[in-house]
GROMACS .gro file of C-alpha atoms in nm:
model
  348
    1MET     CA    1   2.267  10.227   1.113
    2PHE     CA    2   2.172  10.055   1.440
    3ARG     CA    3   2.485  10.163   1.637
    4ILE     CA    4   2.571   9.796   1.691
    5GLY     CA    5   2.938   9.699   1.678
    6ASN     CA    6   3.207   9.901   1.503
    7ALA     CA    7   3.275   9.980   1.140
    8THR     CA    8   3.544   9.762   0.983
    9ASN     CA    9   3.673  10.041   0.759
   10ASN     CA   10   3.597  10.387   0.621
   11ILE     CA   11   3.506  10.488   0.266
   12ASP     CA   12   3.670  10.762   0.066
   13TRP     CA   13   3.484  11.095   0.044
   14ARG     CA   14   3.514  11.088  -0.337
   15SER     CA   15   3.335  10.753  -0.343
   16ALA     CA   16   3.054  10.903  -0.136
   17GLU     CA   17   3.034  11.192  -0.385
   18ASP     CA   18   3.013  10.948  -0.677
   19ILE     CA   19   2.722  10.771  -0.508
   20ARG     CA   20   2.554  11.104  -0.434
   21ASN     CA   21   2.581  11.209  -0.800
   22HIS     CA   22   2.432  10.885  -0.932
   23PRO     CA   23   2.123  10.957  -1.150
   24SER     CA   24   1.894  10.739  -0.936
   25VAL     CA   25   1.991  10.901  -0.602
   26ALA     CA   26   1.751  11.163  -0.466
   27TRP     CA   27   1.943  11.244  -0.147
   28SER     CA   28   2.230  11.112   0.064
   29ILE     CA   29   2.336  11.147   0.426
   30PRO     CA   30   2.707  11.101   0.506
   31ILE     CA   31   2.781  10.942   0.843
   32SER     CA   32   3.112  10.957   1.031
   33LEU     CA   33   3.155  10.750   1.349
   34GLY     CA   34   3.446  10.681   1.581
   35ASP     CA   35   3.422  10.938   1.862
   36SER     CA   36   3.211  10.938   2.177
   37HIS     CA   37   3.088  11.144   2.469
   38ARG     CA   38   3.052  10.980   2.809
   39GLY     CA   39   2.950  10.647   2.659
   40PHE     CA   40   2.730  10.790   2.380
   41ARG     CA   41   2.839  10.772   2.017
   42VAL     CA   42   2.917  11.090   1.826
   43VAL     CA   43   2.772  11.105   1.475
   44GLY     CA   44   2.928  11.339   1.224
   45THR     CA   45   2.682  11.432   0.949
   46THR     CA   46   2.521  11.720   0.758
   47ASP     CA   47   2.192  11.906   0.782
   48GLU     CA   48   2.052  11.652   0.532
   49TYR     CA   49   2.031  11.417   0.831
   50PHE     CA   50   1.753  11.621   0.991
   51LYS     CA   51   1.569  11.667   0.661
   52HIS     CA   52   1.561  11.312   0.528
   53TYR     CA   53   1.618  11.070   0.818
   54LYS     CA   54   1.293  10.879   0.890
   55TYR     CA   55   1.198  10.617   1.146
   56GLY     CA   56   0.889  10.406   1.220
   57GLN     CA   57   0.626  10.470   0.954
   58LYS     CA   58   0.829  10.744   0.782
   59GLN     CA   59   0.822  10.968   1.089
   60PRO     CA   60   1.061  11.268   1.056
   61LEU     CA   61   1.297  11.380   1.329
   62THR     CA   62   1.156  11.662   1.542
   63PHE     CA   63   1.310  11.888   1.804
   64SER     CA   64   1.183  11.907   2.159
   65ALA     CA   65   1.404  12.216   2.200
   66GLY     CA   66   1.639  12.422   1.987
   67LYS     CA   67   1.729  12.372   1.620
   68PRO     CA   68   1.987  12.195   1.396
   69PHE     CA   69   2.352  12.289   1.424
   70GLU     CA   70   2.463  12.592   1.225
   71GLY     CA   71   2.801  12.691   1.369
   72LEU     CA   72   3.113  12.478   1.346
   73PHE     CA   73   3.103  12.374   1.711
   74ASP     CA   74   2.727  12.336   1.754
   75THR     CA   75   2.584  11.997   1.847
   76VAL     CA   76   2.241  11.833   1.853
   77ILE     CA   77   2.187  11.560   2.111
   78GLY     CA   78   1.933  11.281   2.138
   79SER     CA   79   1.662  11.274   2.402
   80GLU     CA   80   1.824  10.996   2.606
   81VAL     CA   81   2.158  11.180   2.614
   82ALA     CA   82   1.984  11.491   2.745
   83LYS     CA   83   1.786  11.294   3.002
   84LYS     CA   84   2.067  11.080   3.144
   85LEU     CA   85   2.332  11.353   3.150
   86GLY     CA   86   2.095  11.635   3.248
   87TYR     CA   87   2.188  11.855   2.951
   88LYS     CA   88   1.998  12.159   2.829
   89LEU     CA   89   2.042  12.414   2.553
   90GLY     CA   90   2.363  12.613   2.584
   91ASP     CA   91   2.556  12.350   2.780
   92GLU     CA   92   2.906  12.260   2.664
   93VAL     CA   93   3.000  11.910   2.548
   94VAL     CA   94   3.355  11.773   2.520
   95ILE     CA   95   3.403  11.491   2.271
   96ALA     CA   96   3.651  11.209   2.328
   97HIS     CA   97   3.857  11.033   2.064
   98GLY     CA   98   3.736  10.674   2.023
   99LEU     CA   99   3.475  10.493   2.231
  100ALA     CA  100   3.672  10.507   2.558
  101ASP     CA  101   3.609  10.846   2.720
  102ARG     CA  102   3.936  10.907   2.902
  103LYS     CA  103   4.100  11.237   2.996
  104PHE     CA  104   4.398  11.186   2.765
  105SER     CA  105   4.165  11.116   2.468
  106ARG     CA  106   3.934  11.416   2.506
  107HIS     CA  107   3.929  11.710   2.269
  108ASP     CA  108   3.919  11.957   2.560
  109ASN     CA  109   4.043  12.249   2.356
  110LEU     CA  110   3.739  12.247   2.126
  111PRO     CA  111   3.416  12.210   2.327
  112PHE     CA  112   3.075  12.200   2.156
  113VAL     CA  113   2.763  12.395   2.250
  114ILE     CA  114   2.422  12.223   2.251
  115THR     CA  115   2.188  12.402   2.010
  116GLY     CA  116   1.920  12.136   1.975
  117ILE     CA  117   1.762  11.842   2.157
  118LEU     CA  118   1.572  11.586   1.950
  119ALA     CA  119   1.234  11.449   2.054
  120PRO     CA  120   1.228  11.082   2.163
  121THR     CA  121   1.220  10.829   1.879
  122GLY     CA  122   1.298  10.499   2.053
  123THR     CA  123   1.586  10.446   1.807
  124PRO     CA  124   1.967  10.481   1.833
  125VAL     CA  125   1.915  10.850   1.745
  126ASP     CA  126   1.814  10.905   2.109
  127ARG     CA  127   2.158  10.786   2.222
  128SER     CA  128   2.362  10.990   1.975
  129VAL     CA  129   2.547  11.321   1.980
  130HIS     CA  130   2.529  11.485   1.636
  131VAL     CA  131   2.791  11.725   1.503
  132SER     CA  132   2.886  11.849   1.156
  133LEU     CA  133   3.142  11.674   0.936
  134PRO     CA  134   3.371  11.983   0.932
  135ALA     CA  135   3.364  11.975   1.313
  136ILE     CA  136   3.486  11.614   1.307
  137GLU     CA  137   3.778  11.725   1.091
  138ALA     CA  138   3.846  12.026   1.314
  139ILE     CA  139   3.875  11.834   1.642
  140HIS     CA  140   4.123  11.592   1.484
  141ILE     CA  141   4.370  11.856   1.371
  142GLY     CA  142   4.702  11.760   1.528
  143TRP     CA  143   4.592  11.401   1.599
  144GLU     CA  144   4.780  11.117   1.433
  145SER     CA  145   4.688  10.748   1.462
  146GLY     CA  146   4.454  10.822   1.752
  147ALA     CA  147   4.708  11.019   1.956
  148ASN     CA  148   4.740  11.390   2.024
  149MET     CA  149   5.072  11.505   1.882
  150GLY     CA  150   5.081  11.811   2.105
  151ALA     CA  151   4.862  12.044   1.902
  152ASN     CA  152   4.645  12.280   2.106
  153ILE     CA  153   4.431  12.436   1.833
  154LYS     CA  154   4.185  12.709   1.929
  155ALA     CA  155   3.852  12.757   1.757
  156GLU     CA  156   3.950  13.100   1.623
  157ASP     CA  157   4.261  12.952   1.459
  158ILE     CA  158   4.068  12.712   1.237
  159ASP     CA  159   4.003  12.787   0.869
  160VAL     CA  160   3.663  12.634   0.795
  161SER     CA  161   3.732  12.625   0.421
  162THR     CA  162   4.004  12.364   0.475
  163LEU     CA  163   3.785  12.121   0.670
  164GLN     CA  164   3.681  11.902   0.377
  165PRO     CA  165   3.639  11.542   0.504
  166LYS     CA  166   3.867  11.284   0.346
  167GLN     CA  167   3.689  10.973   0.472
  168ILE     CA  168   3.353  10.885   0.627
  169THR     CA  169   3.210  10.569   0.780
  170ALA     CA  170   2.899  10.525   0.567
  171VAL     CA  171   2.641  10.706   0.359
  172LEU     CA  172   2.264  10.669   0.374
  173VAL     CA  173   2.100  10.691   0.033
  174GLY     CA  174   1.744  10.768  -0.075
  175LEU     CA  175   1.633  10.682  -0.429
  176LYS     CA  176   1.400  10.857  -0.668
  177SER     CA  177   1.226  10.526  -0.741
  178ARG     CA  178   1.221  10.195  -0.553
  179ILE     CA  179   1.248  10.013  -0.884
  180GLN     CA  180   1.610  10.129  -0.905
  181THR     CA  181   1.707   9.977  -0.567
  182PHE     CA  182   1.870   9.655  -0.686
  183ALA     CA  183   2.034   9.823  -0.984
  184LEU     CA  184   2.205  10.078  -0.756
  185GLN     CA  185   2.298   9.805  -0.510
  186ARG     CA  186   2.471   9.615  -0.788
  187THR     CA  187   2.649   9.932  -0.903
  188ILE     CA  188   2.781  10.002  -0.552
  189ASN     CA  189   2.888   9.642  -0.493
  190GLU     CA  190   3.085   9.648  -0.820
  191TYR     CA  191   3.240   9.990  -0.756
  192LYS     CA  192   3.591   9.993  -0.904
  193ALA     CA  193   3.771  10.263  -0.703
  194GLU     CA  194   3.741  10.079  -0.371
  195PRO     CA  195   3.544   9.785  -0.224
  196LEU     CA  196   3.199   9.895  -0.110
  197THR     CA  197   2.894   9.710   0.016
  198ALA     CA  198   2.536   9.830  -0.031
  199ILE     CA  199   2.306   9.716   0.248
  200MET     CA  200   1.929   9.754   0.274
  201PRO     CA  201   1.832   9.799   0.643
  202GLY     CA  202   1.479   9.675   0.579
  203ILE     CA  203   1.604   9.336   0.462
  204ALA     CA  204   1.842   9.317   0.759
  205LEU     CA  205   1.550   9.379   0.996
  206HIS     CA  206   1.341   9.119   0.811
  207GLU     CA  207   1.615   8.862   0.866
  208LEU     CA  208   1.629   8.961   1.233
  209TRP     CA  209   1.255   8.907   1.273
  210GLY     CA  210   1.301   8.571   1.101
  211LEU     CA  211   1.542   8.469   1.375
  212MET     CA  212   1.285   8.578   1.634
  213SER     CA  213   1.002   8.374   1.479
  214VAL     CA  214   1.032   8.121   1.764
  215ALA     CA  215   0.939   8.392   2.014
  216GLU     CA  216   0.647   8.494   1.794
  217GLN     CA  217   0.521   8.135   1.787
  218ALA     CA  218   0.559   8.116   2.165
  219LEU     CA  219   0.343   8.428   2.205
  220LEU     CA  220   0.083   8.271   1.974
  221VAL     CA  221   0.075   7.960   2.195
  222VAL     CA  222   0.029   8.180   2.503
  223SER     CA  223  -0.260   8.356   2.328
  224GLY     CA  224  -0.412   8.014   2.256
  225PHE     CA  225  -0.396   7.924   2.625
  226VAL     CA  226  -0.569   8.252   2.711
  227VAL     CA  227  -0.851   8.169   2.469
  228VAL     CA  228  -0.882   7.817   2.614
  229ALA     CA  229  -0.899   7.960   2.966
  230GLY     CA  230  -1.174   8.198   2.858
  231LEU     CA  231  -1.373   7.919   2.694
  232LEU     CA  232  -1.340   7.699   3.001
  233GLY     CA  233  -1.463   7.987   3.213
  234MET     CA  234  -1.765   8.027   2.987
  235LEU     CA  235  -1.830   7.649   3.003
  236SER     CA  236  -1.815   7.653   3.382
  237SER     CA  237  -2.056   7.946   3.394
  238LEU     CA  238  -2.304   7.781   3.158
  239LEU     CA  239  -2.296   7.449   3.345
  240THR     CA  240  -2.347   7.626   3.677
  241SER     CA  241  -2.641   7.826   3.547
  242LEU     CA  242  -2.788   7.516   3.380
  243ASN     CA  243  -2.832   7.347   3.716
  244GLU     CA  244  -3.035   7.648   3.830
  245ARG     CA  245  -3.242   7.656   3.511
  246ARG     CA  246  -3.377   7.301   3.515
  247ARG     CA  247  -3.730   7.418   3.587
  248GLU     CA  248  -3.702   7.675   3.308
  249MET     CA  249  -3.603   7.402   3.062
  250ALA     CA  250  -3.881   7.175   3.189
  251ILE     CA  251  -4.144   7.447   3.146
  252LEU     CA  252  -4.028   7.502   2.790
  253ARG     CA  253  -4.062   7.130   2.726
  254ALA     CA  254  -4.405   7.126   2.891
  255VAL     CA  255  -4.540   7.401   2.664
  256GLY     CA  256  -4.428   7.214   2.354
  257ALA     CA  257  -4.062   7.296   2.301
  258ARG     CA  258  -3.873   7.009   2.146
  259PRO     CA  259  -3.541   6.886   2.287
  260LEU     CA  260  -3.368   7.022   1.975
  261HIS     CA  261  -3.517   7.364   2.050
  262VAL     CA  262  -3.365   7.360   2.401
  263PHE     CA  263  -3.034   7.242   2.255
  264LEU     CA  264  -3.025   7.529   2.003
  265LEU     CA  265  -3.112   7.785   2.271
  266LEU     CA  266  -2.809   7.695   2.482
  267VAL     CA  267  -2.578   7.670   2.181
  268SER     CA  268  -2.691   8.011   2.056
  269GLU     CA  269  -2.627   8.154   2.404
  270ALA     CA  270  -2.270   8.024   2.394
  271LEU     CA  271  -2.222   8.157   2.041
  272LEU     CA  272  -2.359   8.498   2.143
  273LEU     CA  273  -2.117   8.516   2.436
  274THR     CA  274  -1.828   8.417   2.207
  275ILE     CA  275  -1.922   8.679   1.945
  276CYS     CA  276  -1.954   8.946   2.214
  277GLY     CA  277  -1.612   8.848   2.345
  278ILE     CA  278  -1.458   8.869   1.997
  279VAL     CA  279  -1.613   9.208   1.925
  280ALA     CA  280  -1.517   9.344   2.266
  281GLY     CA  281  -1.160   9.216   2.223
  282VAL     CA  282  -1.120   9.379   1.880
  283VAL     CA  283  -1.268   9.710   2.001
  284VAL     CA  284  -1.051   9.717   2.315
  285LEU     CA  285  -0.744   9.632   2.106
  286PHE     CA  286  -0.821   9.919   1.869
  287LEU     CA  287  -0.864  10.166   2.157
  288LEU     CA  288  -0.546  10.050   2.332
  289VAL     CA  289  -0.344  10.079   2.010
  290GLU     CA  290  -0.477  10.429   1.944
  291MET     CA  291  -0.397  10.545   2.298
  292ALA     CA  292  -0.060  10.372   2.334
  293ALA     CA  293   0.076  10.435   1.981
  294PRO     CA  294   0.225  10.784   2.049
  295PHE     CA  295   0.395  10.670   2.371
  296VAL     CA  296   0.533  10.345   2.224
  297LEU     CA  297   0.659  10.531   1.916
  298SER     CA  298   0.841  10.796   2.119
  299GLN     CA  299   0.987  10.561   2.381
  300TYR     CA  300   1.058  10.244   2.184
  301GLY     CA  301   1.049  10.345   1.819
  302LEU     CA  302   0.774  10.094   1.737
  303GLN     CA  303   0.493  10.207   1.513
  304LEU     CA  304   0.164  10.053   1.629
  305SER     CA  305  -0.112  10.060   1.372
  306PHE     CA  306  -0.449   9.889   1.351
  307GLY     CA  307  -0.601   9.848   1.007
  308LEU     CA  308  -0.849   9.605   0.857
  309LEU     CA  309  -0.825   9.249   0.981
  310THR     CA  310  -0.618   9.024   0.759
  311SER     CA  311  -0.734   8.687   0.629
  312TYR     CA  312  -0.507   8.518   0.885
  313GLU     CA  313  -0.668   8.713   1.170
  314TRP     CA  314  -1.016   8.633   1.040
  315MET     CA  315  -0.913   8.266   1.037
  316LEU     CA  316  -0.803   8.287   1.403
  317LEU     CA  317  -1.132   8.454   1.501
  318GLY     CA  318  -1.320   8.184   1.310
  319ILE     CA  319  -1.135   7.915   1.507
  320VAL     CA  320  -1.231   8.089   1.832
  321LEU     CA  321  -1.595   8.104   1.719
  322ILE     CA  322  -1.597   7.733   1.632
  323ALA     CA  323  -1.438   7.655   1.969
  324GLY     CA  324  -1.714   7.855   2.137
  325PHE     CA  325  -1.975   7.652   1.948
  326ILE     CA  326  -1.815   7.325   2.058
  327VAL     CA  327  -1.799   7.440   2.420
  328GLY     CA  328  -2.166   7.544   2.402
  329CYS     CA  329  -2.262   7.193   2.291
  330VAL     CA  330  -2.162   7.048   2.629
  331PRO     CA  331  -2.432   7.219   2.843
  332ALA     CA  332  -2.673   7.196   2.550
  333LEU     CA  333  -2.639   6.815   2.542
  334ARG     CA  334  -2.699   6.799   2.916
  335ALA     CA  335  -3.018   7.002   2.881
  336TYR     CA  336  -3.119   6.791   2.581
  337ARG     CA  337  -3.098   6.474   2.788
  338GLN     CA  338  -3.278   6.608   3.094
  339SER     CA  339  -3.617   6.454   3.134
  340LEU     CA  340  -3.937   6.646   3.191
  341SER     CA  341  -3.994   6.487   3.531
  342ASP     CA  342  -3.644   6.583   3.647
  343GLY     CA  343  -3.717   6.947   3.580
  344MET     CA  344  -4.067   6.949   3.731
  345THR     CA  345  -3.973   6.768   4.052
  346ILE     CA  346  -3.988   6.997   4.355
  347ARG     CA  347  -3.675   6.956   4.565
  348ILE     CA  348  -3.681   7.036   4.935
   0.00000   0.00000   0.00000
């Protein structure tokens, strides 16, 4: 699924057909791995792959050029493969047996022609070369235990009707209803014909993010330091301006303003600055997410979305607002304690 590591074993094609014919299964995508092309994995699959494979927030695969494979020796490559190797439509691709692309392991006699180039997704799809399952069977005619036994099959000599796969690496399954997920998982795990394991990628990713929670907490601490730095900057600005506004405060006191009135004026100024900062931060965040979302999705496969603020985010903003109030109390207390004579004294 994530092109990490190697499969420990294959599954029988009949087992994949049994899973496909299960009443709760809406669609299935067979996957066959094991070959490569110049360091990029080759994925044997069917046209269902381009119809049902989704990434991000259920984003479908799209083509930047060409179309899905139709002929036996057609191939569809990912965007990163095309970019790094400089491929374009119509170029020929030679697949190698196994992950080590060596001359003695290449299927030179049966080259593939690029008929499609996928748009960037930021997922392992970008680093994959996609061919049909019959093509995987065709290039391995005459190969035994990973070695070429001397066969030099030509494309015109191959009978497509005999290229039924016997084994595949995995099968991706989509269900008619999410309620049936755990029931099907149990059915697959208890499959009698051969040992199978049903894995939910979403749960695997959730566990991965759980392992990375320390990094998330570290980023939260960094954000806290940024907020503290901003509040200290606001405090410094208010204290600096307060020294220049002594006469203003004294005039307010002279015309009848109470010390509490002066205190509330400076606190409200700090609160207003904090609120403006919060609003500006949320608005800028929204604009940045809207502008960067297409690029981040295509290059890194991350779906950025900005919805309504959650209760946790409201709590964080409330803490920032309270911190702004506390910071505003410092210059307000200084103004509160300033005497009338101190403000009215003319300094030379």
